[in-house]
């Protein structure tokens, strides 16, 4: 169940890239324990919106709040400070490092012997092993294997496992299943649901309304930088939402029979 108080609150957000109006007066709330599908055609502004939340873009106008506290400075550390992990299709892992090393990328544990710091490989391997098994890697894959050996779905598992281990509160998945097989796609989708069930906020970006409607608690639709729909998946079917996308917004308010 979602909390009453939003974890992330976006109010009247505007963003210009030069003269181009990329986000237009966007207001949306996101709650812990919610899986929100953020849907819209290519160029709708989905990635731009989440880049503001991660501190990559500074909005031209409007406000963002985390836990009710207004964000004053947008900088890339914002995502780390707020416990946000972003999962995209192909970035975020180093192919030529082991799975265990990738797991701790940028947060490597250190042990000291006679005061001299060494990377704590035993800890990295042990912890990575536990979490990665829980997130469904093949049994014949070792944490010492290079990430190169993994399938697309398994790479996503490493990133998702990392998000859980490091106690992130928000996982943003930006088109996470592009180029994955059907089976791998299902696996990634199951992980998204698991994260939500553990109480995280999951924002799942896709242009495929039918895929995400099955998973999400709520669907937010964007078009031309505007939010044109924000509805619980209980209240609207995927077909109805697709019609909203086709029409570029709700034309006539539906009357309940
Ligand atoms: N850094 C940028 N500079 C200029 N224009 C950008 C930049 N990033 C995105 N855009 C433009 O903003 C619009 C929205 O892009 P984006 O948020 O990536 O869309 P989506 O993720 O919904 O496909 C597009 O027209 C895109 O070309
Ligand atoms: Mg995008």
Coordinates of C-alpha atoms and ligand atoms in Angstrom, one line a residue:
X1 CA 0.0 0.0 0.0
X2 CA 1.2 3.5 -0.8
X3 CA 1.8 6.0 2.0
X4 CA -0.4 9.0 2.2
X5 CA 2.5 11.5 2.1
X6 CA 4.4 11.6 -1.2
X7 CA 8.0 10.6 -1.3
X8 CA 8.6 12.8 -4.3
X9 CA 6.4 15.7 -5.2
X10 CA 6.8 17.6 -8.5
X11 CA 5.0 20.9 -8.7
X12 CA 4.5 23.0 -11.9
X13 CA 7.8 21.9 -13.4
X14 CA 9.0 23.8 -16.5
X15 CA 12.1 23.1 -18.4
X16 CA 13.5 24.8 -21.5
X17 CA 16.4 23.5 -23.6
X18 CA 17.2 26.9 -25.2
X19 CA 13.9 27.9 -26.9
X20 CA 12.5 24.3 -26.8
X21 CA 9.9 23.8 -24.1
X22 CA 10.6 20.2 -22.9
X23 CA 8.5 20.1 -19.7
X24 CA 5.3 22.1 -19.4
X25 CA 3.9 22.8 -16.0
X26 CA 4.2 19.1 -14.9
X27 CA 2.8 18.3 -11.5
X28 CA 2.9 14.7 -10.2
X29 CA 3.3 12.9 -6.9
X30 CA 5.1 9.6 -6.3
X31 CA 4.7 7.5 -3.2
X32 CA 6.8 4.8 -1.5
X33 CA 5.5 1.3 -2.2
X34 CA 4.1 2.4 -5.6
X35 CA 4.9 1.1 -9.0
X36 CA 4.2 3.9 -11.4
X37 CA 4.2 3.4 -15.2
X38 CA 5.5 6.6 -16.9
X39 CA 4.3 6.3 -20.5
X40 CA 4.4 8.3 -23.7
X41 CA 5.7 8.4 -27.2
X42 CA 9.4 9.0 -28.0
X43 CA 10.2 12.6 -27.2
X44 CA 7.3 13.1 -24.8
X45 CA 9.7 14.2 -22.0
X46 CA 9.8 11.1 -19.8
X47 CA 13.6 10.8 -19.6
X48 CA 13.9 14.6 -19.1
X49 CA 11.5 14.5 -16.2
X50 CA 13.4 11.8 -14.4
X51 CA 16.7 13.5 -15.1
X52 CA 15.4 16.5 -13.2
X53 CA 14.6 14.1 -10.2
X54 CA 18.2 12.8 -10.4
X55 CA 19.7 16.3 -10.5
X56 CA 21.0 16.1 -14.1
X57 CA 18.8 18.9 -15.3
X58 CA 17.9 22.1 -13.4
X59 CA 14.3 23.0 -14.0
X60 CA 13.5 26.5 -15.4
X61 CA 10.5 26.8 -13.1
X62 CA 8.5 24.8 -10.6
X63 CA 9.5 22.8 -7.5
X64 CA 10.6 19.3 -6.5
X65 CA 10.2 18.0 -3.0
X66 CA 11.6 14.8 -1.4
X67 CA 9.9 13.9 1.9
X68 CA 8.3 17.3 1.9
X69 CA 11.6 19.1 1.7
X70 CA 12.2 21.4 -1.3
X71 CA 15.2 20.6 -3.5
X72 CA 17.2 23.8 -3.7
X73 CA 20.2 22.7 -5.7
X74 CA 20.0 20.2 -8.7
X75 CA 23.3 18.4 -9.1
X76 CA 24.2 14.8 -9.9
X77 CA 24.7 13.9 -6.3
X78 CA 21.0 14.5 -5.7
X79 CA 20.2 10.9 -6.9
X80 CA 22.7 9.4 -4.4
X81 CA 21.6 11.7 -1.6
X82 CA 18.0 10.7 -2.1
X83 CA 18.7 7.0 -2.7
X84 CA 17.7 6.9 -6.3
X85 CA 19.0 4.2 -8.6
X86 CA 18.4 4.5 -12.3
X87 CA 18.3 1.4 -14.5
X88 CA 18.7 1.9 -18.2
X89 CA 19.2 -0.6 -20.9
X90 CA 22.9 -0.7 -21.4
X91 CA 24.7 1.6 -19.0
X92 CA 25.7 1.3 -15.4
X93 CA 28.0 -1.7 -15.5
X94 CA 31.6 -2.2 -16.6
X95 CA 31.9 -5.2 -18.9
X96 CA 35.4 -6.1 -18.1
X97 CA 35.0 -6.2 -14.3
X98 CA 33.7 -9.1 -12.4
X99 CA 30.1 -9.2 -11.2
X100 CA 31.2 -8.7 -7.6
X101 CA 33.3 -5.7 -8.5
X102 CA 30.4 -4.2 -10.5
X103 CA 28.1 -4.8 -7.5
X104 CA 30.3 -2.4 -5.4
X105 CA 31.2 -0.1 -8.2
X106 CA 32.1 3.3 -6.6
X107 CA 31.3 1.9 -3.1
X108 CA 34.1 -0.6 -2.7
X109 CA 34.6 -1.9 0.9
X110 CA 38.1 -1.5 2.3
X111 CA 39.9 -3.4 5.0
X112 CA 43.1 -2.3 6.6
X113 CA 46.1 -4.5 7.2
X114 CA 48.8 -2.8 9.3
X115 CA 47.0 0.5 8.5
X116 CA 47.3 0.0 4.8
X117 CA 43.9 0.0 2.9
X118 CA 43.1 -3.0 0.7
X119 CA 39.9 -3.7 -1.3
X120 CA 37.9 -6.3 0.7
X121 CA 37.4 -8.9 -2.0
X122 CA 36.0 -11.5 0.4
X123 CA 33.3 -9.1 1.5
X124 CA 32.5 -8.1 -2.1
X125 CA 32.2 -11.7 -3.3
X126 CA 30.2 -12.9 -0.3
X127 CA 27.6 -10.1 -0.4
X128 CA 27.3 -10.0 -4.1
X129 CA 26.8 -13.8 -4.1
X130 CA 23.9 -13.6 -1.7
X131 CA 22.0 -10.9 -3.4
X132 CA 22.6 -12.0 -6.9
X133 CA 21.4 -15.5 -6.3
X134 CA 18.3 -14.0 -4.7
X135 CA 17.7 -12.0 -7.9
X136 CA 17.9 -15.0 -10.2
X137 CA 21.3 -15.5 -12.0
X138 CA 22.0 -18.9 -13.5
X139 CA 23.6 -21.3 -11.1
X140 CA 26.6 -21.7 -13.3
X141 CA 27.5 -18.0 -13.2
X142 CA 30.0 -17.0 -10.6
X143 CA 30.4 -13.6 -9.0
X144 CA 34.0 -13.7 -10.3
X145 CA 32.9 -13.9 -13.9
X146 CA 33.1 -10.7 -16.0
X147 CA 29.8 -9.0 -16.6
X148 CA 30.4 -9.6 -20.3
X149 CA 29.2 -13.2 -19.8
X150 CA 25.8 -12.1 -18.6
X151 CA 22.6 -11.9 -20.6
X152 CA 20.8 -8.6 -20.8
X153 CA 18.3 -9.7 -18.2
X154 CA 21.0 -10.9 -15.8
X155 CA 22.7 -7.5 -16.1
X156 CA 19.5 -5.9 -15.1
X157 CA 19.4 -8.3 -12.1
X158 CA 22.8 -7.1 -11.0
X159 CA 21.7 -3.5 -11.1
X160 CA 18.5 -4.2 -9.3
X161 CA 20.2 -6.3 -6.7
X162 CA 22.6 -3.4 -6.1
X163 CA 19.6 -1.1 -5.6
X164 CA 18.2 -3.3 -2.9
X165 CA 21.5 -3.9 -1.1
X166 CA 22.3 -0.3 -0.9
X167 CA 18.9 0.5 0.5
X168 CA 17.8 2.8 -2.2
X169 CA 14.3 4.2 -1.8
X170 CA 13.6 4.8 -5.5
X171 CA 14.3 2.7 -8.5
X172 CA 13.8 4.4 -11.9
X173 CA 13.7 2.0 -14.8
X174 CA 14.0 3.8 -18.1
X175 CA 12.9 1.5 -20.9
X176 CA 14.6 -1.4 -19.0
X177 CA 13.4 -4.2 -21.3
X178 CA 14.4 -2.8 -24.7
X179 CA 16.3 -5.5 -26.7
X180 CA 15.5 -8.2 -24.1
X181 CA 14.0 -11.6 -25.0
X182 CA 10.4 -12.2 -23.9
X183 CA 11.6 -14.4 -21.0
X184 CA 14.1 -11.9 -19.8
X185 CA 11.6 -9.1 -20.0
X186 CA 9.3 -11.0 -17.8
X187 CA 12.1 -11.5 -15.3
X188 CA 12.9 -7.8 -15.2
X189 CA 9.2 -7.0 -14.8
X190 CA 9.0 -9.5 -11.9
X191 CA 11.9 -7.7 -10.2
X192 CA 10.1 -4.4 -10.6
X193 CA 7.1 -5.8 -8.7
X194 CA 9.4 -7.3 -6.0
X195 CA 11.0 -4.0 -5.4
X196 CA 7.6 -2.3 -5.1
X197 CA 6.5 -5.1 -2.7
X198 CA 9.6 -4.3 -0.6
X199 CA 8.3 -0.8 -0.2
X200 CA 10.4 1.0 -2.8
X201 CA 9.0 3.5 -5.2
X202 CA 9.5 2.2 -8.7
X203 CA 9.0 4.5 -11.7
X204 CA 8.9 2.3 -14.8
X205 CA 9.3 4.2 -18.1
X206 CA 8.1 2.7 -21.3
X207 CA 6.2 3.5 -24.5
X208 CA 4.4 0.1 -24.1
X209 CA 1.2 0.8 -22.2
X210 CA 0.0 -2.8 -22.4
X211 CA 3.2 -4.2 -20.9
X212 CA 3.3 -1.8 -17.9
X213 CA -0.5 -1.7 -17.2
X214 CA -0.2 -5.3 -16.0
X215 CA 2.5 -4.3 -13.4
X216 CA 1.7 -0.8 -12.4
X217 CA -0.5 0.7 -9.6
X218 CA -0.8 3.9 -11.5
X219 CA -0.1 5.2 -15.0
X220 CA 1.1 8.7 -15.8
X221 CA 1.0 9.6 -19.5
X222 CA 3.1 12.4 -21.0
X223 CA 2.9 14.0 -24.4
X224 CA 4.9 17.0 -25.7
X225 CA 6.3 17.7 -22.3
X226 CA 2.9 17.7 -20.6
X227 CA 1.2 15.3 -18.3
X228 CA -2.0 14.3 -20.0
X229 CA -3.2 11.5 -17.7
X230 CA -2.6 10.3 -14.2
X231 CA -4.9 7.3 -13.3
X232 CA -4.8 4.2 -11.2
X233 CA -4.7 1.0 -13.2
X234 CA -7.9 -0.1 -11.4
X235 CA -9.8 2.9 -12.8
X236 CA -8.7 2.6 -16.5
X237 CA -8.0 -0.3 -18.7
X238 CA -4.9 -0.4 -21.0
X239 CA -7.2 0.0 -24.0
X240 CA -8.7 3.1 -22.5
X241 CA -5.3 4.5 -21.7
X242 CA -4.1 3.8 -25.2
X243 CA -7.1 5.8 -26.5
X244 CA -6.0 8.7 -24.3
X245 CA -2.6 8.5 -25.9
X246 CA -4.1 8.4 -29.3
X247 CA -6.3 11.4 -28.7
X248 CA -3.5 13.3 -26.9
X249 CA -5.5 13.6 -23.7
X250 CA -9.0 12.7 -22.4
X251 CA -11.5 14.2 -24.7
X252 CA -14.7 13.5 -22.8
X253 CA -14.9 12.7 -19.2
X254 CA -16.2 9.2 -18.9
X255 CA -19.6 8.9 -17.2
X256 CA -20.1 6.0 -14.8
X257 CA -23.1 4.0 -15.7
Ligands
LIG1 N1 19.9 17.8 -23.4 C1 18.9 18.1 -24.3 N2 19.1 19.2 -25.1 C2 18.1 19.6 -26.0 N3 17.0 18.9 -26.2 C3 16.8 17.8 -25.5 C4 17.8 17.3 -24.5 N4 17.3 16.2 -23.9 C5 16.1 15.9 -24.5 N5 15.8 16.9 -25.4 C6 14.6 17.0 -26.2 O1 13.5 17.0 -25.3 C7 12.4 16.2 -25.8 C8 12.0 15.1 -24.8 O2 13.1 14.1 -24.7 P1 13.0 12.9 -23.8 O3 12.7 13.4 -22.4 O4 14.3 12.2 -23.9 O5 11.8 12.1 -24.3 P2 11.3 10.6 -24.0 O6 12.2 10.0 -22.9 O7 9.9 10.7 -23.5 O8 11.4 9.8 -25.2 C9 12.8 15.6 -27.1 O9 12.3 16.4 -28.1 C10 14.4 15.7 -27.0 O10 14.9 15.9 -28.3
LIG2 MG1 13.5 8.4 -22.9

